[in-house]
Coordinates of C-alpha atoms in Angstrom, one line a residue:
M244 CA 27.4 -63.3 -47.6
P245 CA 26.3 -60.3 -45.5
V246 CA 22.7 -59.2 -45.5
P247 CA 22.3 -55.9 -47.4
V248 CA 20.8 -53.2 -45.1
P249 CA 19.6 -49.9 -46.5
H250 CA 21.2 -46.8 -45.1
Q251 CA 17.9 -45.2 -44.1
R252 CA 16.7 -47.6 -41.3
T253 CA 13.5 -47.4 -39.4
V254 CA 14.1 -48.3 -35.7
V255 CA 10.6 -49.3 -35.0
L256 CA 8.4 -50.9 -37.6
P257 CA 4.7 -49.8 -37.3
H258 CA 3.4 -53.4 -37.4
Q259 CA 5.7 -54.4 -34.7
A260 CA 5.3 -51.5 -32.3
G261 CA 1.5 -51.3 -32.1
P262 CA 0.2 -48.8 -29.6
V263 CA 3.7 -48.1 -28.2
D264 CA 4.9 -46.9 -31.6
D265 CA 2.0 -44.6 -31.8
A266 CA 2.7 -43.1 -28.5
C267 CA 6.4 -42.6 -29.4
A268 CA 5.4 -40.9 -32.7
R269 CA 3.2 -38.5 -30.9
T270 CA 6.0 -37.6 -28.4
A271 CA 8.9 -37.5 -30.9
R272 CA 8.7 -33.7 -31.0
V273 CA 9.4 -33.4 -27.2
A274 CA 12.4 -35.7 -27.4
G275 CA 14.7 -32.8 -28.4
A276 CA 12.9 -30.1 -26.5
P277 CA 13.4 -30.1 -22.7
G278 CA 10.8 -27.5 -22.2
A279 CA 8.0 -29.1 -24.1
G280 CA 6.7 -31.4 -21.3
D281 CA 3.1 -30.3 -20.7
A282 CA 0.1 -32.6 -20.7
T283 CA -0.8 -31.7 -24.3
D284 CA 2.6 -32.7 -25.7
R285 CA 2.8 -35.9 -23.8
G286 CA -0.1 -37.5 -25.7
P287 CA -3.0 -39.6 -24.2
D288 CA -0.9 -42.9 -23.9
A289 CA 2.0 -41.3 -22.0
P290 CA 0.4 -41.9 -18.5
E291 CA -0.2 -45.6 -19.4
I292 CA 3.3 -46.2 -20.6
E293 CA 4.7 -44.3 -17.6
Q294 CA 2.6 -46.5 -15.3
R295 CA 3.9 -49.7 -16.9
L296 CA 7.5 -48.7 -16.7
S297 CA 7.1 -47.5 -13.2
A298 CA 5.6 -51.0 -12.3
D299 CA 8.7 -52.7 -13.7
H300 CA 11.5 -50.4 -12.7
G301 CA 10.3 -48.2 -9.8
P302 CA 9.0 -44.6 -9.9
L303 CA 9.7 -42.4 -12.9
H304 CA 9.6 -39.0 -11.1
Q305 CA 13.3 -38.6 -12.3
G306 CA 12.7 -39.9 -15.8
L307 CA 14.3 -42.7 -17.7
T308 CA 17.8 -44.1 -16.9
L309 CA 20.1 -45.5 -19.6
L310 CA 23.2 -47.6 -18.8
L311 CA 25.9 -47.5 -21.5
I312 CA 28.4 -50.3 -21.6
G313 CA 31.4 -49.9 -23.8
E314 CA 35.2 -49.8 -23.9
D315 CA 35.2 -46.1 -24.7
P316 CA 33.7 -44.2 -21.8
N317 CA 33.5 -41.1 -24.0
S318 CA 31.2 -42.7 -26.6
H319 CA 29.0 -40.1 -28.0
V320 CA 25.4 -40.6 -27.0
P321 CA 23.1 -37.7 -27.9
E322 CA 21.0 -36.0 -25.2
M323 CA 17.5 -37.4 -24.8
W324 CA 14.3 -36.3 -23.2
D325 CA 11.4 -38.6 -22.3
W326 CA 7.7 -38.0 -23.1
A327 CA 7.4 -35.7 -20.1
G328 CA 10.2 -33.5 -21.2
R329 CA 12.6 -34.8 -18.6
K330 CA 16.2 -35.4 -19.5
V331 CA 17.2 -39.1 -19.7
R332 CA 19.9 -39.9 -17.2
L333 CA 23.0 -41.7 -18.6
R334 CA 25.4 -44.0 -16.7
T335 CA 28.6 -45.3 -18.4
A336 CA 30.5 -48.5 -17.6
R337 CA 33.7 -49.6 -19.4
N338 CA 33.2 -53.3 -18.5
L339 CA 30.8 -55.8 -17.0
T340 CA 32.3 -55.3 -13.5
E341 CA 31.4 -51.6 -13.5
A342 CA 28.1 -52.3 -15.2
E343 CA 27.0 -54.8 -12.5
R344 CA 27.7 -52.2 -9.9
L345 CA 25.7 -49.5 -11.7
L346 CA 22.8 -51.8 -12.7
T347 CA 20.3 -50.7 -10.1
D348 CA 16.5 -51.1 -10.1
D349 CA 16.0 -47.7 -11.6
V350 CA 17.8 -48.6 -14.9
H351 CA 15.3 -49.0 -17.7
C352 CA 17.5 -49.9 -20.6
I353 CA 21.1 -51.0 -21.4
L354 CA 22.9 -49.7 -24.4
L355 CA 25.7 -52.1 -25.3
D356 CA 28.4 -50.5 -27.5
L357 CA 29.9 -53.4 -29.4
P358 CA 33.5 -53.0 -30.7
P359 CA 34.1 -53.4 -34.4
A360 CA 34.2 -57.0 -35.5
E361 CA 37.6 -58.4 -36.2
P362 CA 38.3 -59.3 -39.8
A363 CA 38.4 -63.0 -38.9
D364 CA 34.8 -62.7 -37.6
R365 CA 33.6 -61.1 -40.8
T366 CA 35.2 -63.7 -42.9
A367 CA 33.7 -66.5 -40.8
G368 CA 30.3 -64.8 -41.2
E369 CA 30.7 -64.7 -44.9
R370 CA 31.5 -68.4 -45.0
G371 CA 28.3 -69.1 -43.0
T372 CA 30.2 -70.4 -40.0
A373 CA 29.9 -69.3 -36.4
P374 CA 31.4 -65.8 -35.8
G375 CA 33.4 -67.0 -32.8
D376 CA 32.7 -65.1 -29.6
A377 CA 31.8 -61.8 -31.2
L378 CA 28.6 -61.7 -29.2
G379 CA 30.0 -63.1 -26.0
M380 CA 29.8 -59.8 -24.2
L381 CA 26.1 -59.5 -25.2
R382 CA 25.4 -63.0 -23.8
D383 CA 27.1 -61.9 -20.5
V384 CA 25.0 -58.8 -20.3
L385 CA 21.8 -60.8 -20.9
R386 CA 22.7 -63.3 -18.2
M387 CA 23.6 -60.4 -15.8
A388 CA 20.4 -58.4 -16.6
P389 CA 17.7 -60.9 -17.7
S390 CA 14.8 -58.5 -17.0
H391 CA 16.3 -55.4 -18.6
A392 CA 15.8 -54.2 -22.2
V393 CA 19.1 -54.3 -24.2
L394 CA 19.9 -52.2 -27.2
V395 CA 23.0 -52.9 -29.3
L396 CA 25.1 -50.1 -30.8
T397 CA 27.3 -51.0 -33.7
Y398 CA 28.6 -50.0 -37.1
E399 CA 26.7 -50.2 -40.3
T400 CA 29.4 -52.5 -41.7
D401 CA 28.5 -55.0 -38.9
A402 CA 24.8 -55.3 -40.0
E403 CA 24.9 -59.1 -40.0
R404 CA 26.3 -59.2 -36.5
A405 CA 23.7 -56.7 -35.4
A406 CA 20.9 -58.9 -36.7
D407 CA 22.6 -61.9 -34.8
A408 CA 22.4 -59.8 -31.6
V409 CA 18.7 -59.6 -31.9
R410 CA 18.4 -63.3 -32.5
V411 CA 20.6 -63.9 -29.4
G412 CA 18.2 -61.8 -27.2
A413 CA 18.7 -58.0 -27.7
Q414 CA 15.5 -56.0 -28.2
D415 CA 16.9 -54.0 -31.1
Y416 CA 20.1 -52.5 -32.6
L417 CA 21.2 -49.1 -33.8
F418 CA 23.9 -47.8 -36.2
R419 CA 26.2 -45.1 -34.9
D420 CA 25.9 -43.0 -38.0
E421 CA 22.1 -42.7 -37.6
L422 CA 22.2 -42.0 -33.9
D423 CA 20.4 -38.9 -32.7
G424 CA 18.3 -38.0 -29.7
A425 CA 14.9 -38.6 -31.3
V426 CA 15.9 -42.0 -32.8
L427 CA 17.6 -43.2 -29.6
S428 CA 14.8 -42.0 -27.3
R429 CA 12.2 -43.8 -29.5
A430 CA 14.3 -47.0 -29.6
V431 CA 14.8 -47.0 -25.9
R432 CA 11.1 -46.7 -25.1
Y433 CA 10.2 -49.3 -27.7
A434 CA 12.9 -51.7 -26.3
V435 CA 11.6 -51.3 -22.7
E436 CA 8.0 -52.0 -23.8
R437 CA 9.0 -55.0 -25.9
K438 CA 11.0 -56.5 -23.1
R439 CA 8.1 -56.0 -20.8
A440 CA 5.8 -57.8 -23.3
D441 CA 8.4 -60.6 -23.7
L442 CA 8.6 -61.1 -19.9
A443 CA 4.8 -61.1 -19.6
Q444 CA 4.4 -63.7 -22.4
R445 CA 7.1 -65.9 -20.8
Q446 CA 5.3 -65.7 -17.4
L447 CA 2.0 -66.5 -19.1
T448 CA 3.6 -69.5 -20.9
E449 CA 5.2 -70.8 -17.6
S450 CA 1.9 -70.4 -15.8
R451 CA 0.1 -72.4 -18.5
M452 CA 2.7 -75.1 -18.4
L453 CA 2.5 -75.3 -14.6
A454 CA -1.3 -75.5 -14.7
Q455 CA -1.1 -78.3 -17.3
E456 CA 1.4 -80.2 -15.1
N457 CA -0.8 -79.7 -12.1
A458 CA -3.8 -80.9 -14.0
R459 CA -2.0 -84.1 -15.1
L460 CA -0.8 -84.7 -11.6
E461 CA -4.2 -84.2 -10.1
R462 CA -5.9 -86.5 -12.7
G463 CA -3.2 -89.1 -11.9
L464 CA -4.1 -88.9 -8.2
L465 CA -7.8 -89.7 -8.8
P466 CA -8.6 -93.4 -8.2
T467 CA -9.1 -96.1 -10.7
P468 CA -11.6 -98.7 -9.2
L469 CA -10.3 -102.3 -9.2
L470 CA -13.4 -104.4 -9.6
D471 CA -12.3 -107.1 -12.0
G472 CA -14.5 -110.2 -11.5
S473 CA -17.3 -108.4 -9.7
D474 CA -20.9 -108.1 -11.1
L475 CA -21.3 -104.8 -9.4
R476 CA -21.6 -101.6 -11.5
F477 CA -19.6 -98.6 -10.4
A478 CA -20.2 -94.9 -11.0
A479 CA -18.7 -91.8 -9.4
C480 CA -18.9 -88.0 -9.6
Y481 CA -16.2 -85.7 -8.2
R482 CA -16.2 -81.9 -8.1
P483 CA -13.7 -80.0 -6.0
G484 CA -14.8 -76.7 -4.4
R485 CA -11.6 -74.9 -5.2
S486 CA -11.7 -72.8 -8.4
R487 CA -10.0 -74.3 -11.4
A488 CA -8.8 -77.3 -9.3
L489 CA -9.3 -81.0 -10.2
L490 CA -8.6 -82.4 -6.7
G491 CA -10.1 -81.4 -3.4
G492 CA -10.1 -82.7 0.2
D493 CA -12.8 -85.4 -0.6
F494 CA -11.5 -88.8 -1.6
Y495 CA -13.0 -92.2 -2.5
D496 CA -11.9 -95.6 -3.7
T497 CA -13.2 -99.1 -4.5
V498 CA -11.3 -102.4 -4.8
R499 CA -12.1 -106.1 -4.9
T500 CA -9.9 -108.5 -2.9
A501 CA -9.0 -112.1 -3.7
D502 CA -11.9 -113.5 -1.6
G503 CA -14.4 -111.7 -3.8
T504 CA -15.3 -109.0 -1.2
V505 CA -15.8 -105.5 -2.7
H506 CA -14.5 -102.8 -0.4
A507 CA -15.7 -99.2 -1.0
M508 CA -14.6 -96.0 0.9
I509 CA -15.4 -92.3 0.8
G510 CA -13.9 -89.6 3.0
D511 CA -13.5 -85.9 3.6
V512 CA -10.6 -83.9 5.0
C513 CA -11.7 -80.7 6.7
G514 CA -10.7 -77.7 4.6
H515 CA -10.4 -77.0 0.9
G516 CA -6.8 -76.2 0.1
P517 CA -4.1 -78.1 -1.7
D518 CA -2.7 -79.4 1.6
E519 CA -6.1 -81.0 2.4
A520 CA -6.2 -82.5 -1.1
A521 CA -2.7 -84.0 -0.6
L522 CA -3.7 -85.5 2.7
G523 CA -6.9 -87.0 1.2
V524 CA -4.7 -88.7 -1.5
E525 CA -2.4 -90.1 1.2
L526 CA -5.4 -91.5 3.2
R527 CA -6.9 -93.1 0.1
I528 CA -3.7 -94.8 -0.9
A529 CA -3.1 -96.0 2.7
W530 CA -6.7 -97.4 2.7
R531 CA -6.1 -99.3 -0.5
A532 CA -2.8 -100.8 0.8
L533 CA -4.2 -101.7 4.2
T534 CA -7.3 -103.2 2.6
F535 CA -5.3 -105.5 0.3
A536 CA -3.2 -106.4 3.4
G537 CA -6.4 -107.8 5.0
L538 CA -7.3 -105.1 7.4
C539 CA -11.0 -103.9 7.8
G540 CA -13.3 -102.3 10.3
D541 CA -11.9 -100.9 13.5
E542 CA -8.4 -102.1 12.9
L543 CA -8.3 -100.4 9.5
L544 CA -9.7 -97.1 10.8
A545 CA -7.3 -97.0 13.8
T546 CA -4.4 -97.4 11.4
L547 CA -5.7 -94.7 9.1
Q548 CA -5.9 -92.4 12.1
K549 CA -2.2 -92.9 12.8
V550 CA -1.5 -92.0 9.2
L551 CA -3.5 -88.9 9.6
E552 CA -1.9 -87.9 12.8
H553 CA 1.6 -88.2 11.3
E554 CA 0.8 -86.5 8.0
R555 CA -1.5 -83.6 8.9
A556 CA -0.1 -80.0 9.1
D557 CA -1.6 -79.3 12.6
D558 CA -3.5 -81.0 15.3
E559 CA -6.8 -79.4 14.3
I560 CA -7.2 -81.2 11.0
F561 CA -9.5 -84.2 11.0
A562 CA -11.2 -86.4 8.4
T563 CA -14.5 -88.2 8.2
L564 CA -14.7 -91.6 6.6
C565 CA -17.3 -94.2 5.5
T566 CA -16.3 -97.8 4.6
V567 CA -18.4 -100.5 3.2
D568 CA -17.4 -104.2 2.7
I569 CA -19.8 -106.0 0.4
S570 CA -19.7 -109.8 0.6
A571 CA -18.8 -111.9 -2.4
D572 CA -22.5 -112.9 -3.0
G573 CA -23.5 -109.2 -2.9
R574 CA -26.3 -109.7 -0.4
R575 CA -24.8 -108.2 2.8
A576 CA -22.3 -105.6 3.8
G577 CA -20.3 -104.4 6.8
L578 CA -20.6 -100.6 7.5
C579 CA -18.2 -98.4 9.5
L580 CA -18.7 -94.7 10.0
A581 CA -16.2 -92.2 11.3
G582 CA -18.1 -89.0 11.6
H583 CA -19.3 -89.3 8.1
P584 CA -22.9 -89.2 6.7
A585 CA -24.6 -92.6 6.4
P586 CA -24.9 -94.1 2.8
L587 CA -28.2 -94.2 0.9
L588 CA -29.6 -97.6 0.1
A589 CA -32.3 -98.3 -2.5
R590 CA -33.5 -101.9 -2.6
A591 CA -35.6 -103.1 -5.6
G592 CA -39.1 -101.8 -5.4
E593 CA -38.4 -99.6 -2.4
R594 CA -37.7 -95.9 -1.9
P595 CA -34.1 -95.0 -0.9
Q596 CA -33.4 -95.0 2.8
L597 CA -30.5 -93.8 4.9
L598 CA -28.5 -96.6 6.6
P599 CA -28.4 -96.4 10.4
Y600 CA -25.9 -93.9 11.8
E601 CA -26.2 -94.5 15.6
C602 CA -23.3 -97.0 15.8
G603 CA -20.8 -94.7 14.1
G604 CA -17.6 -93.5 15.7
P605 CA -15.9 -90.1 15.7
A606 CA -14.0 -88.6 12.8
L607 CA -10.4 -89.6 12.4
G608 CA -8.0 -87.4 14.3
L609 CA -10.3 -86.2 17.1
L610 CA -9.9 -88.9 19.8
P611 CA -6.6 -90.8 20.2
E612 CA -8.2 -94.0 21.5
A613 CA -11.4 -94.0 19.5
R614 CA -13.2 -97.1 18.3
W615 CA -15.3 -97.6 15.2
P616 CA -17.8 -100.5 15.4
R617 CA -18.7 -102.4 12.3
R618 CA -22.4 -102.9 11.6
Q619 CA -23.9 -105.6 9.4
V620 CA -26.4 -104.5 6.8
E621 CA -28.7 -106.7 4.7
L622 CA -28.7 -105.5 1.1
G623 CA -30.9 -108.0 -0.7
G624 CA -30.7 -109.4 -4.2
S625 CA -31.1 -106.1 -6.2
W626 CA -30.0 -102.8 -4.8
S627 CA -28.2 -99.4 -5.3
L628 CA -25.9 -98.0 -2.7
M629 CA -24.9 -94.4 -2.8
M630 CA -22.0 -93.0 -0.7
Y631 CA -21.4 -89.2 -0.7
T632 CA -19.6 -86.4 1.2
D633 CA -21.3 -83.5 3.0
G634 CA -20.8 -81.1 0.1
L635 CA -23.9 -82.8 -1.5
I636 CA -26.2 -82.2 1.4
E637 CA -25.0 -78.8 2.7
G638 CA -26.2 -76.7 -0.3
R639 CA -28.9 -74.2 0.4
I640 CA -32.5 -74.4 -0.8
G641 CA -33.6 -71.1 -2.4
E642 CA -32.6 -67.8 -1.0
G643 CA -32.8 -68.7 2.7
N644 CA -30.4 -70.5 5.0
Q645 CA -32.2 -73.8 4.9
R646 CA -30.0 -76.7 3.8
L647 CA -30.9 -79.6 1.6
G648 CA -29.9 -82.1 4.3
Q649 CA -29.9 -85.9 4.1
E650 CA -33.7 -86.3 3.9
G651 CA -33.9 -83.8 1.1
M652 CA -31.1 -85.5 -0.8
A653 CA -32.8 -88.9 -0.3
E654 CA -36.1 -87.5 -1.7
L655 CA -34.3 -85.9 -4.6
V656 CA -32.4 -89.1 -5.6
G657 CA -35.5 -91.3 -5.1
R658 CA -37.5 -89.1 -7.6
Q659 CA -34.7 -89.3 -10.2
M660 CA -34.5 -93.1 -9.8
E661 CA -38.2 -93.4 -10.4
S662 CA -37.7 -91.5 -13.7
G663 CA -35.4 -94.3 -14.8
L664 CA -32.0 -92.7 -14.2
Q665 CA -29.1 -94.9 -13.3
G666 CA -25.3 -94.9 -12.9
D667 CA -23.4 -91.8 -14.1
A668 CA -26.6 -90.2 -15.5
L669 CA -28.2 -90.4 -12.0
L670 CA -25.2 -88.9 -10.2
D671 CA -24.8 -86.1 -12.8
A672 CA -28.5 -85.2 -12.5
A673 CA -28.5 -85.3 -8.7
V674 CA -25.4 -83.0 -8.5
R675 CA -26.9 -80.7 -11.1
E676 CA -30.2 -80.3 -9.3
V677 CA -28.4 -79.8 -5.9
R678 CA -26.4 -77.0 -7.6
D679 CA -29.5 -75.5 -9.1
L680 CA -31.3 -75.5 -5.7
N681 CA -28.2 -73.8 -4.2
G682 CA -28.5 -71.0 -6.8
G683 CA -25.1 -71.5 -8.2
E684 CA -21.9 -73.6 -7.8
L685 CA -21.4 -75.4 -4.5
T686 CA -18.6 -74.0 -2.4
D687 CA -17.6 -77.3 -0.8
D688 CA -16.0 -80.4 -2.4
V689 CA -18.5 -83.0 -3.7
A690 CA -17.8 -86.7 -4.1
V691 CA -20.5 -89.3 -4.8
L692 CA -20.0 -93.0 -5.4
L693 CA -22.7 -95.4 -6.6
L694 CA -22.6 -99.2 -6.6
D695 CA -25.4 -101.2 -8.2
R696 CA -26.4 -104.8 -8.2
R697 CA -29.2 -105.9 -10.6

């Protein structure tokens, strides 16, 4: 059965309207007085409301504009004045075709004059069934003007249909017998503010969902080491330089092939944006596939350079890379450097030392016919091998321009190893101290990979 509605209806409930309702209440006295538009009558919130409406629908130097859609072009709409004492402009349209032509950017609100419900629609509503297409025109208006506030004008006998209109998407409804300039002016301003708040909330929700999807995507693109069957211990630390990002241009990976060899890689695409992050993921995945296919050393790096050349956005983009192939017995390794800092090796009972860099080749993407020699390194029986990107060594020391550098990083890591730190705890402490020395967050991407054999 129909929902009973009292004759005296408040258009804007105080707990719903908030600050907007207060502003409207203070300006109600100017709604019917075209000459009362001075700064005192406007109230302190009028400039703020005016600024928000101007941002959504253009300048308000000519006041509010209301578009009336209804079959009767002579529908009585009382004269209205906005908070500055300016007369509200009214446009009328008999159908949606005319309304679409009149719906310009300076229209702030649509007043939809619903025709009386047919008796069959009322009967269907009393039985609790769908009221047919009684609100079809409202749905068409909402599709035509998704960013505009919509007020529904109907009869008090259609109270249930008016409530349905709000559920469908209208901002509010008004009864014809209670319509006057003050009520309509107040309802229009409330509807515009509520629509603006709804759009802002929707945009915020969409932004949060997009951020969550991006976070899941970026987490999925970070590598999962494949070291089943190996006695090596693995640890990694990754911090992108981009604000609120999970993935940067640095990349790393570690896999174990069928012959027992452990292959580790770390690299850095120049730049810090999402394009560089995507290219780093492509190079990492290509490296893993080529490694499982049996490529290593110069042949592997030459193929990766071809991938880079075909996938980069312009010819100026390059990538540094360091690859290490550790033998099945864990006592020796093959090292290839492509413009990348040399790894840090700490043998049992010795201080960490940087591996030789002299035999390295250029970064990928710089020279078309470049070569990258593979150098054999003796690891010993017990050791720790740390691979890193330049974000770890380019942080400043104190307030000057001096950088930490590789030697400073080696001394820092050696001191923390002597204190007993290992694995993830060692990497976290090292990155934290580098950040503290820098006096704040590091601006470059940082990736650190640690392999231990005890």
